Coordinates of C-alpha atoms and ligand atoms in Angstrom, one line a residue:
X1 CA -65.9 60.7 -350.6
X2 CA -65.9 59.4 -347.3
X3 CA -67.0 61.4 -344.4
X4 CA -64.9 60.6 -341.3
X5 CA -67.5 60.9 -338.3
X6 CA -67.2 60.8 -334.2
X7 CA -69.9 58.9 -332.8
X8 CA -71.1 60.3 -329.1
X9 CA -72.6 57.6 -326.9
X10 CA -73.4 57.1 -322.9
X11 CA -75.7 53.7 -323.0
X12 CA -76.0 51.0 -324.7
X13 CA -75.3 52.1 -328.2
X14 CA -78.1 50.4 -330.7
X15 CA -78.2 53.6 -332.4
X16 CA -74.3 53.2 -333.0
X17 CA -74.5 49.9 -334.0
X18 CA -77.3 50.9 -336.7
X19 CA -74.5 53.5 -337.9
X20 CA -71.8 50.5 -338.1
X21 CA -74.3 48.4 -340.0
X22 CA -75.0 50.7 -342.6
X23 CA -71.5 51.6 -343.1
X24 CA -70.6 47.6 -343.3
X25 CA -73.6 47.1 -345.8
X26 CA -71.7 50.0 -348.1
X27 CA -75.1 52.7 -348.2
X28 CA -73.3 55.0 -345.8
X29 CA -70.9 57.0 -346.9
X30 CA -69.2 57.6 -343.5
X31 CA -66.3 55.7 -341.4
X32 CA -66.9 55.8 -337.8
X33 CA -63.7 57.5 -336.8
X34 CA -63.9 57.5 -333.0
X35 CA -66.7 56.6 -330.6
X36 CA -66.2 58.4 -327.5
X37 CA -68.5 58.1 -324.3
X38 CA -68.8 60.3 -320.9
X39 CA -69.7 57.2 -319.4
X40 CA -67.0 53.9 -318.9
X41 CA -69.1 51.3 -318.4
X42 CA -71.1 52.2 -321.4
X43 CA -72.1 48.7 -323.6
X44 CA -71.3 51.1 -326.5
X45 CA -67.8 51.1 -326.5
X46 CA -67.8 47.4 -326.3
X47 CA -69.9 47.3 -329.2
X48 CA -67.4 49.5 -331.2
X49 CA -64.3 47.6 -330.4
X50 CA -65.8 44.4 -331.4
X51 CA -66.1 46.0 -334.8
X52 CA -62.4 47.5 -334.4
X53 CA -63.4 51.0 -334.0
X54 CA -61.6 53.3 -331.6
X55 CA -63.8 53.6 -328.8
X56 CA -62.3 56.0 -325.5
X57 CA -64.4 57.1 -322.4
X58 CA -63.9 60.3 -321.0
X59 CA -65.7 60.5 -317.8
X60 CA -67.0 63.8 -317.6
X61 CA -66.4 63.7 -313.5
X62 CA -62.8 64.1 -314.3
X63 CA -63.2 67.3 -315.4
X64 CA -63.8 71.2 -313.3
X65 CA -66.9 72.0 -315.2
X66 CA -68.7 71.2 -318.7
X67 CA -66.3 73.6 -321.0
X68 CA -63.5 71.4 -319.9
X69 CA -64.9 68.5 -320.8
X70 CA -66.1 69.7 -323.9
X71 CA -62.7 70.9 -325.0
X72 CA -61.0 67.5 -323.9
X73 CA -63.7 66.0 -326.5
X74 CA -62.8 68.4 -329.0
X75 CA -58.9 67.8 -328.8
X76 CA -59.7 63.5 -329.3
X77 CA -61.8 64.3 -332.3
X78 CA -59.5 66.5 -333.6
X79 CA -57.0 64.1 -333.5
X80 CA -59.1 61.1 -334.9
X81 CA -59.6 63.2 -338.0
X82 CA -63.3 63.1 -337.7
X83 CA -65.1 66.3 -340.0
X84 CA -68.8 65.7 -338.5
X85 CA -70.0 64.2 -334.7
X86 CA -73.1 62.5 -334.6
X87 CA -74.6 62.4 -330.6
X88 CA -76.3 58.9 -330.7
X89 CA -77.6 58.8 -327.1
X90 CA -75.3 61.1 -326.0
X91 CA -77.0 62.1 -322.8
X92 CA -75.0 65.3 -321.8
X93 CA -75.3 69.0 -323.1
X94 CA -72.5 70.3 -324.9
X95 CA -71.9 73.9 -324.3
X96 CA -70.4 76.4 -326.9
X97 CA -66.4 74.7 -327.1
X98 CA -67.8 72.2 -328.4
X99 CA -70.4 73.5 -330.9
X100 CA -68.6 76.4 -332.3
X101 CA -66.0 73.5 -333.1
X102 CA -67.9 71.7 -335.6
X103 CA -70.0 74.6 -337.1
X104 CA -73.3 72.7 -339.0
X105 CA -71.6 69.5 -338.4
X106 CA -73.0 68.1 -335.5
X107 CA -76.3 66.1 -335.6
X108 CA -78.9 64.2 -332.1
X109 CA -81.2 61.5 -332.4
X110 CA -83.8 62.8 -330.1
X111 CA -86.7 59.8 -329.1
X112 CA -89.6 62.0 -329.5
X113 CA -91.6 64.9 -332.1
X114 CA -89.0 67.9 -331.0
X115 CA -90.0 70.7 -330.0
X116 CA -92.4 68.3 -327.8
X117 CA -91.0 66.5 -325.1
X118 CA -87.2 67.8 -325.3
X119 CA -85.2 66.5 -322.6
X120 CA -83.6 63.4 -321.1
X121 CA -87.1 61.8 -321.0
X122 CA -88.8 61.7 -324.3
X123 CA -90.1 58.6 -324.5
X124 CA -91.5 59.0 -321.0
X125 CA -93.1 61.9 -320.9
X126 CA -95.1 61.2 -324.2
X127 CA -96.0 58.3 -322.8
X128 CA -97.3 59.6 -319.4
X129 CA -99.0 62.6 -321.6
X130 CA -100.9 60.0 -323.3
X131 CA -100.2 61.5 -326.4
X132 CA -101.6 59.1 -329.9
X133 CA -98.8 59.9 -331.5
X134 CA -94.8 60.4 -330.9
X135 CA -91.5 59.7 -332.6
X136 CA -87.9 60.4 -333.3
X137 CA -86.4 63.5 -334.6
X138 CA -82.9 63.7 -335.8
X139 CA -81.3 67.8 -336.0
X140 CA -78.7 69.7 -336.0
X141 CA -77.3 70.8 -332.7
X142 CA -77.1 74.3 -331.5
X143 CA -76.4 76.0 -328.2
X144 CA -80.1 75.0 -326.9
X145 CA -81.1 71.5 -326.0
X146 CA -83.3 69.5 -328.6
X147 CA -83.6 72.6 -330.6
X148 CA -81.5 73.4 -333.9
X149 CA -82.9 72.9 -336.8
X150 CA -85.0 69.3 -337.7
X151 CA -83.2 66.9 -340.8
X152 CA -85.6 64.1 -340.2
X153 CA -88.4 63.0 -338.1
X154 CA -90.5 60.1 -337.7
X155 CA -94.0 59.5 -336.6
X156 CA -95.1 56.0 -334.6
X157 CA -98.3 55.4 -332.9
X158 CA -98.9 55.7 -328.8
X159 CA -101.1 54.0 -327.3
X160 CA -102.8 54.6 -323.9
X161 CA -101.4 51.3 -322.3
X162 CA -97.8 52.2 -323.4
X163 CA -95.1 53.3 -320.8
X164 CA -91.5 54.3 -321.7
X165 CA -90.4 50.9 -322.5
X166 CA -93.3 49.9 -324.9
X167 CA -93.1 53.6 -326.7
X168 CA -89.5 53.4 -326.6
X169 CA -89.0 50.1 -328.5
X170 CA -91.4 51.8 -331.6
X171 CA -89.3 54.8 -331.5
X172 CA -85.8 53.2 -331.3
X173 CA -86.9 51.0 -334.6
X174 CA -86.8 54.5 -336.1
X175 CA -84.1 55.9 -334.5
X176 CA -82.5 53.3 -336.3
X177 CA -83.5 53.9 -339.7
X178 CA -83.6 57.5 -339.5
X179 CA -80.1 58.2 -338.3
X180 CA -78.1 56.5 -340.6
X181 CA -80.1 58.0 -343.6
X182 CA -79.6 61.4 -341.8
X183 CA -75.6 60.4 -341.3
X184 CA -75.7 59.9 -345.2
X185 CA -77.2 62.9 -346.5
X186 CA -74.5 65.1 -344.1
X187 CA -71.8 62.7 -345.7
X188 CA -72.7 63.7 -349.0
X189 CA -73.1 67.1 -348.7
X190 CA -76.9 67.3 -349.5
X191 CA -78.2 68.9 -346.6
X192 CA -78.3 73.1 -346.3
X193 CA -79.2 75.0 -343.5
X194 CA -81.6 78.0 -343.6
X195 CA -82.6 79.7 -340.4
X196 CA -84.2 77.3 -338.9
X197 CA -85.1 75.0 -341.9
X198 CA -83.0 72.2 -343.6
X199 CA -83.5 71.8 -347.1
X200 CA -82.6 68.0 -348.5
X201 CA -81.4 68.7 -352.3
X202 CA -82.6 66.6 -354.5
X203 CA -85.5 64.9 -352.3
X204 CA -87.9 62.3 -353.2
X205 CA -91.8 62.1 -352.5
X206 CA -92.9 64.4 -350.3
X207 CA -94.0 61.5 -347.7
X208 CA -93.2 57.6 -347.1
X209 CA -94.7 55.2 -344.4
X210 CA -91.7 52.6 -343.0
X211 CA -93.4 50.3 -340.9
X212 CA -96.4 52.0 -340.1
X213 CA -94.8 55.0 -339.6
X214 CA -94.7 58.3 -341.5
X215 CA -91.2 59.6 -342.4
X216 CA -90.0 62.8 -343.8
X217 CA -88.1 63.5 -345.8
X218 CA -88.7 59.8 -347.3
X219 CA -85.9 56.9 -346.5
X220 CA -84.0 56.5 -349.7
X221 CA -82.4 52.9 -350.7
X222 CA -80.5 51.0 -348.1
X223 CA -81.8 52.8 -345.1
Ligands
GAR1 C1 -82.0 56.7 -327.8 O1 -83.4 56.4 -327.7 C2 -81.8 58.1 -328.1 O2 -82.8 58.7 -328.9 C3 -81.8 58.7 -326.7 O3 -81.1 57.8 -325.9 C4 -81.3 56.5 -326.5 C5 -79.9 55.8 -326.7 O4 -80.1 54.5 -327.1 N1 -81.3 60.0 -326.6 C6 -81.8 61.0 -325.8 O5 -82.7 60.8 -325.1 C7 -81.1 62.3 -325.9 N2 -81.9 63.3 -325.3 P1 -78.9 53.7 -327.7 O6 -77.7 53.9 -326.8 O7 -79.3 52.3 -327.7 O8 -78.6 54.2 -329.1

């Protein structure tokens, strides 16, 4: 089974182009549907018609207020077939259209150890916090920002002469792994929700270090 999945971007779209690699190397499980983006000039959508994916901006100015917007994005992802969205630097709240939509299907890639530093910042603020360590977290989406329930996480070193950029770049190597491998366990039906906990079924060791970072649950083959 192949999961048909709606990628949600507004920049430049390395996170997306991790998904398109993993679904070209044959360990993902997924075809990348649509890619739609709130912003035009988004390098994103470049990078998915180069691969000969759909790829349509909806520029969320166009709409009266969020709910519209939300339900135009609805009605294109509908139509594209899509059963799951993945927000991969998607950098706008969705509000409850959209959600109650795709019940337990939609998954974020947030750059940083949610529930610290939620937000548009997350690389940032760590960084400015002077934190030792940060990381990426992917979860499922609910009505509050950076909050439903975790699927993966990933845990890089800070450093104090880091800024956003430096502390970025170690996350987003992540980001890259762990989204995909996220994207793959939705696609094949292994992840439940309960409460606020996401059980992986058949899971390997409890830990793994990619990299020099710690990731759990582990990275399985091809991710
Ligand atoms: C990624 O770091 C992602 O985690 C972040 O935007 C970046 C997008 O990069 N998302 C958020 O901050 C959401 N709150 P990309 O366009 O190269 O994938």
């Amino acid at each position: 089974m192949t999961l048909p999945i709606a990628v949600l971007v507004s920049g430049s779209g390395s996170n997306l182009q991790a998904l398109i690699e993993r679904v070209e190397s044959g360990a993902l499980d997924a075809r990348i549907a649509l890619v739609l983006s709130n912003k035009p000039e988004a390098l994103a959508l470049e990078r998915a018609r180069a691969c000969g994916i759909k790829a349509v901006a909806l520029p969320h100015a166009d709409y009266p207020d969020r709910a519209a917007f939300d339900a135009a994005m609805v009605a294109a992802i509908r139509q594209s077939g899509a059963e799951a969205v993945v927000m991969a630097g998607f950098m706008r709240l969705l509000t409850p259209v959209f959600i109650h939509a795709f019940p337990g299907r939609i998954i974020n890639i947030h750059p940083a150890l949610l529930p610290s530093f939620a937000g548009a910042h997350g690389q940032r603020d760590a960084a400015n916090y002077g934190v030792a360590i940060s990381g990426a977290t992917v979860h499922f989406v609910d009505e509050i920002m950076d909050h439903g329930p975790v699927v993966i996480q990933a845990a890089v070193p800070a450093y104090p002469d880091d800024d956003a950029a430096s502390l970025g770049e170690r996350i987003l190597a992540m980001e890259h792994r762990i989204l995909p491998q996220a994207v793959q366990w939705l696609a094949t039906g292994r992840l439940s929700i309960e409460g606020r906990k996401v059980r992986l079924r058949d899971a390997g060791l409890p830990k793994a270090v990619v990299e020099g970072a710690l990731v759990n649950p582990p990275l399985e083959q091809g991710f």
